[in-house]
Coordinates of C-alpha atoms in Angstrom, one line a residue:
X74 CA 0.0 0.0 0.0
X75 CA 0.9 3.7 -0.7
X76 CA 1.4 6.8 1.5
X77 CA -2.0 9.3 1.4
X78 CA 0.4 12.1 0.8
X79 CA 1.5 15.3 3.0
X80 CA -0.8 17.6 4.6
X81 CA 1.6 19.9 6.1
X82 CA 4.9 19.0 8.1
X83 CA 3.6 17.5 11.1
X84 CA 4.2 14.0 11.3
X85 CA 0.6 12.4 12.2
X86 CA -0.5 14.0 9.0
X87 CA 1.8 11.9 6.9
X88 CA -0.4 8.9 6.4
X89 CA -0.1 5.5 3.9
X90 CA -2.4 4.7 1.1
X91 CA -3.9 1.1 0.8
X92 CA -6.8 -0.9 2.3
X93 CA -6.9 -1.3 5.9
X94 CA -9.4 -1.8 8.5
X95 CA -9.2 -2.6 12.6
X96 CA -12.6 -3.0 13.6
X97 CA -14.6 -6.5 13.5
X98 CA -16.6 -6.8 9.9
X99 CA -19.8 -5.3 10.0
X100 CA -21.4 -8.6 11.5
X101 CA -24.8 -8.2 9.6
X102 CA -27.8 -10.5 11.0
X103 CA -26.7 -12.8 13.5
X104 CA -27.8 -15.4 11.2
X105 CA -29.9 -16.6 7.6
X106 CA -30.6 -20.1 9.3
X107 CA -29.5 -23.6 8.2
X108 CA -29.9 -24.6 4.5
X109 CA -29.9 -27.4 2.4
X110 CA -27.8 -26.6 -0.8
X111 CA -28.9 -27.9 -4.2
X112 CA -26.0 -28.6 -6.8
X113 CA -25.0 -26.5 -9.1
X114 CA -23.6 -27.1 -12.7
X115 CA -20.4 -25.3 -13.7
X116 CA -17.2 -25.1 -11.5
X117 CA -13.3 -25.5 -12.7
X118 CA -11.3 -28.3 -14.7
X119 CA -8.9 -28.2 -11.3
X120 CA -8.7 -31.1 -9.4
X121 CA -8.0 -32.0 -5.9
X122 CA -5.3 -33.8 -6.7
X123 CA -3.2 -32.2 -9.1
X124 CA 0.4 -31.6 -8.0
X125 CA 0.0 -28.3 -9.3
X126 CA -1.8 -27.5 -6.2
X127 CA 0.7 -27.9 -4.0
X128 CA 1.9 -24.5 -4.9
X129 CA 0.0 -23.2 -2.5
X130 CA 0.0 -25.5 0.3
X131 CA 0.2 -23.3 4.0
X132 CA -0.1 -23.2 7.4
X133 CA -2.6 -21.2 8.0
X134 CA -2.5 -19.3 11.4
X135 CA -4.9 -17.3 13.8
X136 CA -4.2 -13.7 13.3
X137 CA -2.7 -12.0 16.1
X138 CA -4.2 -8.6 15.3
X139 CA -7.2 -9.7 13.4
X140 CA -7.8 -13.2 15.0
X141 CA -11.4 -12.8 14.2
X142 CA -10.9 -12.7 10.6
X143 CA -10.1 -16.3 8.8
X144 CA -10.0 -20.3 9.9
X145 CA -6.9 -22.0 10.4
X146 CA -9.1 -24.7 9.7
X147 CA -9.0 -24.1 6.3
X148 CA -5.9 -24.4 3.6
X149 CA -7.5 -22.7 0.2
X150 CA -5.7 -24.3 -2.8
X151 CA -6.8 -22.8 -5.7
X152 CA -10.0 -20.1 -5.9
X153 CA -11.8 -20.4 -9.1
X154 CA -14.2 -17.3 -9.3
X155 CA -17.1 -16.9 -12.3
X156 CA -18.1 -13.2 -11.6
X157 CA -20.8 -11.7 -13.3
X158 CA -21.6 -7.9 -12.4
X159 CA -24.9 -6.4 -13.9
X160 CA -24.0 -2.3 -13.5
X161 CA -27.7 -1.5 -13.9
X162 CA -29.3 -3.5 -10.8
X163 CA -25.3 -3.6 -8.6
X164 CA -25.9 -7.1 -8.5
X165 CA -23.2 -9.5 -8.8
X166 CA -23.9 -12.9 -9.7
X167 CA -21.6 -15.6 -8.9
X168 CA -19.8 -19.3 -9.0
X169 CA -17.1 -19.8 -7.1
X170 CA -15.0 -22.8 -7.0
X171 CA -12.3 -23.8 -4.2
X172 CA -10.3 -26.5 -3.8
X173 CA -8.9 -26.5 0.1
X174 CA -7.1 -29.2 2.4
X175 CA -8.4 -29.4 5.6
X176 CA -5.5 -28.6 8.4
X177 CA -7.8 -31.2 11.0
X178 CA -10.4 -33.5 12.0
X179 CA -13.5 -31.0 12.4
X180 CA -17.6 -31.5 11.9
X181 CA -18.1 -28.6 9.9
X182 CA -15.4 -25.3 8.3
X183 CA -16.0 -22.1 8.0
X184 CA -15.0 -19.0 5.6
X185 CA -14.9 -15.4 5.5
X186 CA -18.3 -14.5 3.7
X187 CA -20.1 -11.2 3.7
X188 CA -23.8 -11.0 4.7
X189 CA -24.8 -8.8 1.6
X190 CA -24.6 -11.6 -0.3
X191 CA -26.8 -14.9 0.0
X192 CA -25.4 -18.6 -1.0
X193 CA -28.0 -20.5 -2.6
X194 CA -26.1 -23.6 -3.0
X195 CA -23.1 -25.3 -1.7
X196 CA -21.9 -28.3 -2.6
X197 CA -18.9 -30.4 -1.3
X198 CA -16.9 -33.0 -3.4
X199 CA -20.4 -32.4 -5.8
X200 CA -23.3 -33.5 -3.4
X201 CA -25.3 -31.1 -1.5
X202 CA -24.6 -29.9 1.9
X203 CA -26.1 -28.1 4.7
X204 CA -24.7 -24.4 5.4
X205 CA -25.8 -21.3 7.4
X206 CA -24.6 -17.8 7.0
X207 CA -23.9 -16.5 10.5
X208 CA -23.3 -12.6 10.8
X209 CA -19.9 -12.2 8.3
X210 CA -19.3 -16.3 7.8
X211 CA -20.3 -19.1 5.8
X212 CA -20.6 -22.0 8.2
X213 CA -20.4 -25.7 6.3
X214 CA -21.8 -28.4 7.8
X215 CA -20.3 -31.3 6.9
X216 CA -17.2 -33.9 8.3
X217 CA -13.7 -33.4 7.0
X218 CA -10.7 -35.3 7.8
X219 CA -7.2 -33.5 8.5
X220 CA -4.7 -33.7 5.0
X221 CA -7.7 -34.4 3.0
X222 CA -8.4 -32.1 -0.4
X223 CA -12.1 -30.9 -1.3
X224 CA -13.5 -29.4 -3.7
X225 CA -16.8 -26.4 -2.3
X226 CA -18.9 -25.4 -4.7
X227 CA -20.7 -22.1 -3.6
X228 CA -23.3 -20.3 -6.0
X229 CA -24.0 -17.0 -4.4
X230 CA -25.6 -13.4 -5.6
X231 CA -26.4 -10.0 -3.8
X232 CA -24.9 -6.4 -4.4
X233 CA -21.6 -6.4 -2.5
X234 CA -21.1 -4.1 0.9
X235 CA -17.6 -3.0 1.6
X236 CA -16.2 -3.6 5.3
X237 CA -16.0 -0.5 7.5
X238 CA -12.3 0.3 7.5
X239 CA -11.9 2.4 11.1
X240 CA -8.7 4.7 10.3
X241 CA -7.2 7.9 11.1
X242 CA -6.8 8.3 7.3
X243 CA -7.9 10.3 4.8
X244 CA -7.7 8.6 1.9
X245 CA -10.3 5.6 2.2
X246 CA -12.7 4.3 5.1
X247 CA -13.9 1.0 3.4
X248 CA -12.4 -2.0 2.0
X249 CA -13.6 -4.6 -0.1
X250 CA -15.6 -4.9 -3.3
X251 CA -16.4 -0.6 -4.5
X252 CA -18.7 0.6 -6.6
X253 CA -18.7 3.7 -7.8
X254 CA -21.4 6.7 -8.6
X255 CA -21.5 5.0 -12.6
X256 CA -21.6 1.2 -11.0
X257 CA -18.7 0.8 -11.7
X258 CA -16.7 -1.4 -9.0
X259 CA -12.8 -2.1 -7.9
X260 CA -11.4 -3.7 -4.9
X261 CA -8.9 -3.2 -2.2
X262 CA -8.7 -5.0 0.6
X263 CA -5.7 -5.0 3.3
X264 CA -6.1 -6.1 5.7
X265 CA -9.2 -8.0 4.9
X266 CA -12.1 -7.3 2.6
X267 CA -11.7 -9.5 0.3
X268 CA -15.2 -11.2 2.1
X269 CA -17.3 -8.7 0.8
X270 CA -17.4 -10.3 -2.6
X271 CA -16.6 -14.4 -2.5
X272 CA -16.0 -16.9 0.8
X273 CA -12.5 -16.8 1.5
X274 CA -10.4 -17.5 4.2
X275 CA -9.3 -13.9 4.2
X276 CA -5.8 -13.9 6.2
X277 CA -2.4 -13.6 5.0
X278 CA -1.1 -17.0 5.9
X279 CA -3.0 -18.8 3.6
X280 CA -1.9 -17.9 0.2
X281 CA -3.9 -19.7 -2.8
X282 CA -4.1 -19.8 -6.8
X283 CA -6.5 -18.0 -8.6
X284 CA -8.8 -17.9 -11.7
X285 CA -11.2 -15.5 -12.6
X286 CA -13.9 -15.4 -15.3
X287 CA -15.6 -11.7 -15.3
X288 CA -18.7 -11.4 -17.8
X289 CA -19.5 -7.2 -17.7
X290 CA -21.8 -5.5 -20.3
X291 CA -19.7 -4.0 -23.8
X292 CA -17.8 -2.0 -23.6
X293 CA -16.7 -2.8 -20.3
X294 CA -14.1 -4.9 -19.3
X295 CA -13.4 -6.8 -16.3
X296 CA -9.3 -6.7 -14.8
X297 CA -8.1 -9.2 -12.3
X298 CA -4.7 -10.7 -11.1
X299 CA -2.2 -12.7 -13.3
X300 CA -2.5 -12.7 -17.1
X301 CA -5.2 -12.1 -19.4
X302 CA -5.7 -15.6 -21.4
X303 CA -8.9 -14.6 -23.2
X304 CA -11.4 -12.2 -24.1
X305 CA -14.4 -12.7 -25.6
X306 CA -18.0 -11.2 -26.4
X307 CA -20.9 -13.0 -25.8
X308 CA -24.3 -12.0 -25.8
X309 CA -22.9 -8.3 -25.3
X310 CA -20.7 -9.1 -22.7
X311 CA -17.0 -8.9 -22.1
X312 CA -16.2 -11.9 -21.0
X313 CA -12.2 -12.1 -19.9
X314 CA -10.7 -14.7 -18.1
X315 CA -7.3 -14.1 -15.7
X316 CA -4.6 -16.2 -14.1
X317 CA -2.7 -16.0 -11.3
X318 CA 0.0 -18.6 -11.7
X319 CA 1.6 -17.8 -8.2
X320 CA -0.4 -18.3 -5.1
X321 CA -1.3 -15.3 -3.5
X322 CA -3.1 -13.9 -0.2
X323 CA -6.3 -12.6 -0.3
X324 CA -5.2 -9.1 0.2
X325 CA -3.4 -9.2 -3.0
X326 CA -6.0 -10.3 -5.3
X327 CA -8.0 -7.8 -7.2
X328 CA -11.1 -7.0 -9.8
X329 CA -11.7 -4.0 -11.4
X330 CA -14.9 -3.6 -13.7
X331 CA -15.1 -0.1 -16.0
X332 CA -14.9 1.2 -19.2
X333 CA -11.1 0.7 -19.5
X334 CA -8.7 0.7 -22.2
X335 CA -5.5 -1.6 -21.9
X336 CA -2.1 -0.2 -23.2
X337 CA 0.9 -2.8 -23.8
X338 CA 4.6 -1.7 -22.9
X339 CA 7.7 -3.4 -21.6
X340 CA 10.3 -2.9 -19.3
X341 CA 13.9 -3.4 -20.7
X342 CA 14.5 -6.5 -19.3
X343 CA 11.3 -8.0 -21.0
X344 CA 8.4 -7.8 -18.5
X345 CA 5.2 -7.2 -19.9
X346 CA 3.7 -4.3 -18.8
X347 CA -0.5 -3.5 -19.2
X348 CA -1.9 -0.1 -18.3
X349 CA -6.0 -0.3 -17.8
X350 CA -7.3 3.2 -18.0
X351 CA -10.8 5.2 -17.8
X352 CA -11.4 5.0 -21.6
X353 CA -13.1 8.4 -21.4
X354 CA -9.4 9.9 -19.9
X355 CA -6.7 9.0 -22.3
X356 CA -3.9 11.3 -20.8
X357 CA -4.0 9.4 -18.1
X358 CA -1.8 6.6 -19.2
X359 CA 0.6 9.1 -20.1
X360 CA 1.2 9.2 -16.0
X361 CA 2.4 5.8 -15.8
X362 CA 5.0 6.0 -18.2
X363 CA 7.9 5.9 -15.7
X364 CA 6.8 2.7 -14.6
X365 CA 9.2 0.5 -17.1
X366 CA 12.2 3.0 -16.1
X367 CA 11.1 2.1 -12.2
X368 CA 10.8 -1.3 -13.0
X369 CA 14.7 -1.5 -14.3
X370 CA 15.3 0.7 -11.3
X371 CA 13.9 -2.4 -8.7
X372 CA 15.8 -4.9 -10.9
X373 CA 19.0 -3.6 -10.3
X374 CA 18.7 -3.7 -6.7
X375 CA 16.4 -6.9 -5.9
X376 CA 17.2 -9.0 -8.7
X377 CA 14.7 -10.0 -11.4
X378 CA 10.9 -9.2 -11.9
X379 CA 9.7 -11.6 -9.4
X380 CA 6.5 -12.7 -12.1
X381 CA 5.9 -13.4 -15.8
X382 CA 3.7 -9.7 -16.1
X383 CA 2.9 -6.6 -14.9
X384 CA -0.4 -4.5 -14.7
X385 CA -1.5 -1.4 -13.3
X386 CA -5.3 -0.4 -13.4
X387 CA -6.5 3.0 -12.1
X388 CA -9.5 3.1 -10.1
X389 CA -12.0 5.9 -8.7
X390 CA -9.9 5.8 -5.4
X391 CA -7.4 8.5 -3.8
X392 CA -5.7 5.3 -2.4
X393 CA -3.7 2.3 -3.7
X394 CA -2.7 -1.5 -3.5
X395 CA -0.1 -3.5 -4.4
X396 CA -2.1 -6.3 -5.3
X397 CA -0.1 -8.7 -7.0
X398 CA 1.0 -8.6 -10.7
X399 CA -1.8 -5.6 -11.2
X400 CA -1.3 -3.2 -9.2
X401 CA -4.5 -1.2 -8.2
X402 CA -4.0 2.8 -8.1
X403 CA -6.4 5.8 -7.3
X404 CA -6.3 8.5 -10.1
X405 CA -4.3 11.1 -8.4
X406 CA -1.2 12.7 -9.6
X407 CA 0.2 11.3 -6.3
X408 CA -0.6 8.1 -6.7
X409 CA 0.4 7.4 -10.5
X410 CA 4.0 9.1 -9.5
X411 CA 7.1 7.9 -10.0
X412 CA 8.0 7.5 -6.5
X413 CA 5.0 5.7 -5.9
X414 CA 4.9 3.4 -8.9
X415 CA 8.4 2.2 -7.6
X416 CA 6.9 1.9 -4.0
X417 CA 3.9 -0.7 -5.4
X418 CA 6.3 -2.4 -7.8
X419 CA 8.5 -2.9 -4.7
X420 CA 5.7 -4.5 -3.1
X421 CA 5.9 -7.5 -5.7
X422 CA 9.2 -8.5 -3.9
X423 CA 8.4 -7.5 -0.3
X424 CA 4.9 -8.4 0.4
X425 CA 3.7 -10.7 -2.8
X426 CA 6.2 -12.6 -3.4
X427 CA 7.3 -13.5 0.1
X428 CA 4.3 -12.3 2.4
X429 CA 3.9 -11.8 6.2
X430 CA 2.0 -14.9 8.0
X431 CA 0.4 -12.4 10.7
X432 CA -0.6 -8.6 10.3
X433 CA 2.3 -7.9 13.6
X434 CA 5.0 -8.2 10.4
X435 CA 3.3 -5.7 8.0
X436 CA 6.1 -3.7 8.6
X437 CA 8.5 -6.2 6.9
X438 CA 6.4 -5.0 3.7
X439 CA 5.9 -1.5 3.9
X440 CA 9.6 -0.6 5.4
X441 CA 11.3 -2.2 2.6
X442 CA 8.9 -0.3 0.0
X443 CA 9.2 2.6 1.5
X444 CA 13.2 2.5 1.9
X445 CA 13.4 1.7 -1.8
X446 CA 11.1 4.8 -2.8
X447 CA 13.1 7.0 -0.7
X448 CA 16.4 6.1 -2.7
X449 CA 15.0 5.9 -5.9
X450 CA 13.4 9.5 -5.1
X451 CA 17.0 10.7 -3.9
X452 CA 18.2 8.9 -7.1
X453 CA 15.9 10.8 -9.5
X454 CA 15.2 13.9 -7.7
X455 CA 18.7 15.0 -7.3
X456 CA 18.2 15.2 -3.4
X457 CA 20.7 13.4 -1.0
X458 CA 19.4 10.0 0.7
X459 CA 20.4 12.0 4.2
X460 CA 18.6 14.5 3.2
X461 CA 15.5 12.6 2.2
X462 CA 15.7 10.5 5.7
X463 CA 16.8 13.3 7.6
X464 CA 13.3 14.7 6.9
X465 CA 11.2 11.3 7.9
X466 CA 13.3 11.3 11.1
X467 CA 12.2 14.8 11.7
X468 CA 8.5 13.1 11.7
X469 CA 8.8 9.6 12.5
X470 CA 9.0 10.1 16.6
X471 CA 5.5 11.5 16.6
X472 CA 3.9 8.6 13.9
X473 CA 5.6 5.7 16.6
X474 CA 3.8 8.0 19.7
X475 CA 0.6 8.2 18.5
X476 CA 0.2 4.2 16.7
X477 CA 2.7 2.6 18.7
X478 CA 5.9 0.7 17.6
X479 CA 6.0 -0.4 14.1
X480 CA 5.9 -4.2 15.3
X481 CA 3.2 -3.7 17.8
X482 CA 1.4 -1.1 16.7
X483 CA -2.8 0.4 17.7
X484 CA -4.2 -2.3 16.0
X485 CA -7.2 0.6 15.8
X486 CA -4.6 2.5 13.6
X487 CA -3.2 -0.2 11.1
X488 CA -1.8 1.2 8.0
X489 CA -0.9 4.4 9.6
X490 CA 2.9 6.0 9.2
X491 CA 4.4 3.9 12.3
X492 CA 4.6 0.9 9.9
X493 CA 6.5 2.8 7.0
X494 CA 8.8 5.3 8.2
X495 CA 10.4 4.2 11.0
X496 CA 11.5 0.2 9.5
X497 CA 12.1 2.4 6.6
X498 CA 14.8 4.3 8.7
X499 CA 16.2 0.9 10.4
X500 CA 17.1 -0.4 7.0
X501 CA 19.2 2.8 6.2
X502 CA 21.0 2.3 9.5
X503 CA 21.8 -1.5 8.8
X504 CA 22.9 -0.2 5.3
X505 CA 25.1 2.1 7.1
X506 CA 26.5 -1.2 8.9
X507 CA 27.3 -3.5 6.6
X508 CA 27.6 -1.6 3.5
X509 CA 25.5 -0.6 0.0
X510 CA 26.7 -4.2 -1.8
X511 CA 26.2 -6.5 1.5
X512 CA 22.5 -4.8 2.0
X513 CA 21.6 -5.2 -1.7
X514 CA 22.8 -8.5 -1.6
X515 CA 20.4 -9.3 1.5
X516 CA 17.8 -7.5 -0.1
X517 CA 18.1 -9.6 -3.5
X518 CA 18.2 -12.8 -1.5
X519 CA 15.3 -12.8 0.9
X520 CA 12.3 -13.4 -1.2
X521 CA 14.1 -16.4 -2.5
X522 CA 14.7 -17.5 1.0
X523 CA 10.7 -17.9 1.2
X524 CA 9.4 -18.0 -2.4
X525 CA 5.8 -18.0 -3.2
X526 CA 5.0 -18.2 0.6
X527 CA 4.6 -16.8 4.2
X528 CA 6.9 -15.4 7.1
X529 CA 7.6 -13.6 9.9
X530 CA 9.8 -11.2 11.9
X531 CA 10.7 -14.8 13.7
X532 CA 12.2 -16.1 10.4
X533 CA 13.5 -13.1 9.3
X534 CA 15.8 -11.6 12.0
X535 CA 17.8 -14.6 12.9
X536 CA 18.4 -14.8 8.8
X537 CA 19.9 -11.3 9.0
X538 CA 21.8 -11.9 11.7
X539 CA 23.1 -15.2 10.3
X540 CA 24.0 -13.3 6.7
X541 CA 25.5 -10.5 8.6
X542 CA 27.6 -12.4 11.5
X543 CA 26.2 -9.7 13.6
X544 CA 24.5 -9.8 17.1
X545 CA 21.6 -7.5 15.9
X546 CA 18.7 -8.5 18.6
X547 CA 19.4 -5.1 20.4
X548 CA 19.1 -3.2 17.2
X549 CA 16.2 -4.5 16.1
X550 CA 14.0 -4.4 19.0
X551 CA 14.8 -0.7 19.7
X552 CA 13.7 0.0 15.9
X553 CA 10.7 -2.0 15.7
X554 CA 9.1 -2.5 19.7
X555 CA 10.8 0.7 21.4
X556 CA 8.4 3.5 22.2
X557 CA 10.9 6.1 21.2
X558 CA 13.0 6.3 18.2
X559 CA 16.5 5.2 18.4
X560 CA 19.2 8.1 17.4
X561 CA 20.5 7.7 14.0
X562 CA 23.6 7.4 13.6

């Protein structure tokens, strides 16, 4: 996620663009009441037991900020989604597919599901089962055995509610599924929200595969995650269909449904790069033409492009996501800058690639970002790196007072500037430390260390201090639990 901007020089006005939220889900009724699914035709070619799945194989945790939020029940292998929005009614009519492994022995499982919307069948390894949708989840009763693969079958419709989002912040106050004064919609959804629009098991640690099959009326055009393998018209409808080769966590997956056009460029090194603008506002893509020049920037310093493509779709939003392989941006001259751009496409390396398993690590995403966006801004803007830091550290004391330390922060602030700026800071100092080469060389290595899956500050730390040969416990709980800010050095 992105920084809101500045609204002066204080430091509690310098807040972070993306999707956040601390409260509980708006609960909804307490409950719908049991049902009795009927089966529903359709679904996805996947099947449980195709080795491709094990991709995405987790651990799936309770949150330790959020614990409300997800089932550690529940390993989700591969989410296929058959989306159809209808602009003129806000009614999205779905099929959603998911293959999971069940972590234990339980009666029944449960996922993240929104109470807007109403299941009218749900089927388990194709018969029919009995479910109840209670306040924000979708409670399915039937047996499963622990290690064992199934494949739910959920058919669901309603118009989609976005999750209050209770933050100090300016720039957004929901997340989830959008939709906008001309029906159009777009999602972001950190740290949850991804429930407002299909059952998920919406927490970090359990990162999944996705397809996505979005049917809009002509000319509009749906935009998800991973590459676009087809689009079609059909009965004047768009019909595209997206995949995400990588897993991914819920927070990182996207849709976006407007009028867009798509633009085609490429970085230097080869990525593909797809720009999904407003049709109706064709400077726009004009904004985003750094991004390729960024990109070669990143790759340099982390290594290569950590995925076969790149997207960016603008949204109406003052806010931003770095949702993986299509990065999701408000249309602001903030958020399409280059600084910014280089900040998201950061993200694909710290955060997507290699993602936190509990919302306590956010920092390990955002600090690195936000380290690289400060060189790269001293790098382009002719400014010195001290000069650039020297400026956060003039702020930073006040962000850590008023939302805690960046590693155990309000968890009524999340998102806030605690979690940017001051791990953003730390990393300059251990760069000081052990040099420009020996950082970039840790900061290249790390998302191989856990590629295409979860961490935390547990496996991270010790792996520094193991690279570095440096006793660096000291230094690293003053930076990211002390209630004051260490001196710089």
């Amino acid at each position: 996620m992105i920084r809101a901007g500045v609204a002066g020089l204080a430091a509690a006005s310098l807040l972070l663009a993306g999707c956040t939220s601390n409260d509980k889900p708006d609960a909804g009724p307490e409950t719908s009441g049991p049902a009795t699914a009927i089966a529903h035709d359709g679904g996805t070619d996947t099947q449980v037991d195709d080795p491709a799945l094990d991709a995405a194989l987790s651990t799936p945790l309770e949150d330790s900020v959020y614990p409300d939020i997800g089932d550690p029940g529940v390993d989700a292998l591969h989410y296929d989604l058959d989306l159809n929005w209808a602009p003129r009614t806000k009614t999205l009519d779905a099929l959603e597919t998911l293959v999971f492994r069940s972590t234990a022995d339980a009666e029944q499982f449960q996922l993240d599901f929104s109470h807007a919307l109403t299941a009218s069948s749900v089927t388990v390894d194709g018969a029919a089962v009995e479910f109840e949708q209670i306040g924000k989840d979708l409670v399915v009763h039937t047996p499963v055995n622990a290690d064992q693969r199934y494949t739910l079958e959920i058919a669901y419709a309603g118009t989609p509610k976005p999750a209050a989002a209770p933050t100090t912040r300016s720039d957004f106050s929901t997340t989830g599924w959008t939709i906008t004064k001309d029906n159009e919609a777009w999602t972001m959804q950190e740290p949850y929200g991804a429930f407002t629009w299909y059952a998920v098991n919406d927490q970090p640690s359990d990162k999944a595969l996705y397809d996505f099959t979005i049917s809009v009326p002509s000319p509009w055009v749906g935009v998800a995650n991973g590459e676009l393998e087809s689009r079609t018209t059909v009965e004047g409808d768009t019909v595209t269909h997206w995949h995400l080769s990588e897993p991914a966590a819920s927070y990182l997956v996207t849709v976006a449904i407007g009028n867009f056009e798509m633009t085609s460029d490429k970085s230097s090194s080869g990525v593909p790069i797809t720009y999904w603008t407003p049709r109706d506002r064709p400077k726009l893509v004009k904004g985003l033409a750094s991004a390729p020049a960024g990109l070669d920037w990143l790759e340099a310093r982390l290594g290569p492009y950590p995925f076969d493509s790149l997207g960016i779709v603008l949204v109406d939003s003052l806010s931003g996501m770095e949702t993986q392989t299509m990065i999701t941006l408000g249309i602001t001259d903030y958020t399409t800058s280059p600084g910014v751009l280089v900040h998201e496409m950061a993200h694909q390396w710290y955060g997507d690639v290699v993602t936190p398993n509990d919302w306590r690590d956010v920092w390990m995403n955002e600090g690195m970002a936000m380290y690289l966006e400060g060189l790269y801004d001293a790098d382009k803007g002719g400014d010195s790196v001290e000069s650039v830091l020297g400026y956060w550290a003039s702020f930073e004391p006040q962000m850590r007072r008023v939302s805690g330390p960046p590693a155990d922060y309000d968890p009524s602030t999340f998102g806030e500037g605690n979690i940017y700026y001051g791990p953003a800071l730390m990393w300059d100092e251990l760069r000081k430390r052990i040099g420009y080469d020996a950082f970039f060389a840790l900061a290249s290595e790390w998302p191989h260390v856990h590629e295409d899956g979860n961490a935390s500050r547990d496996d991270y730390l010790p792996w520094l201090e193991e690279q570095t040969g440096l006793e660096l416990t000291s230094f690293f709980d003053s930076w990211l639990l002390g209630k004051r800010s260490p001196p710089r050095s």
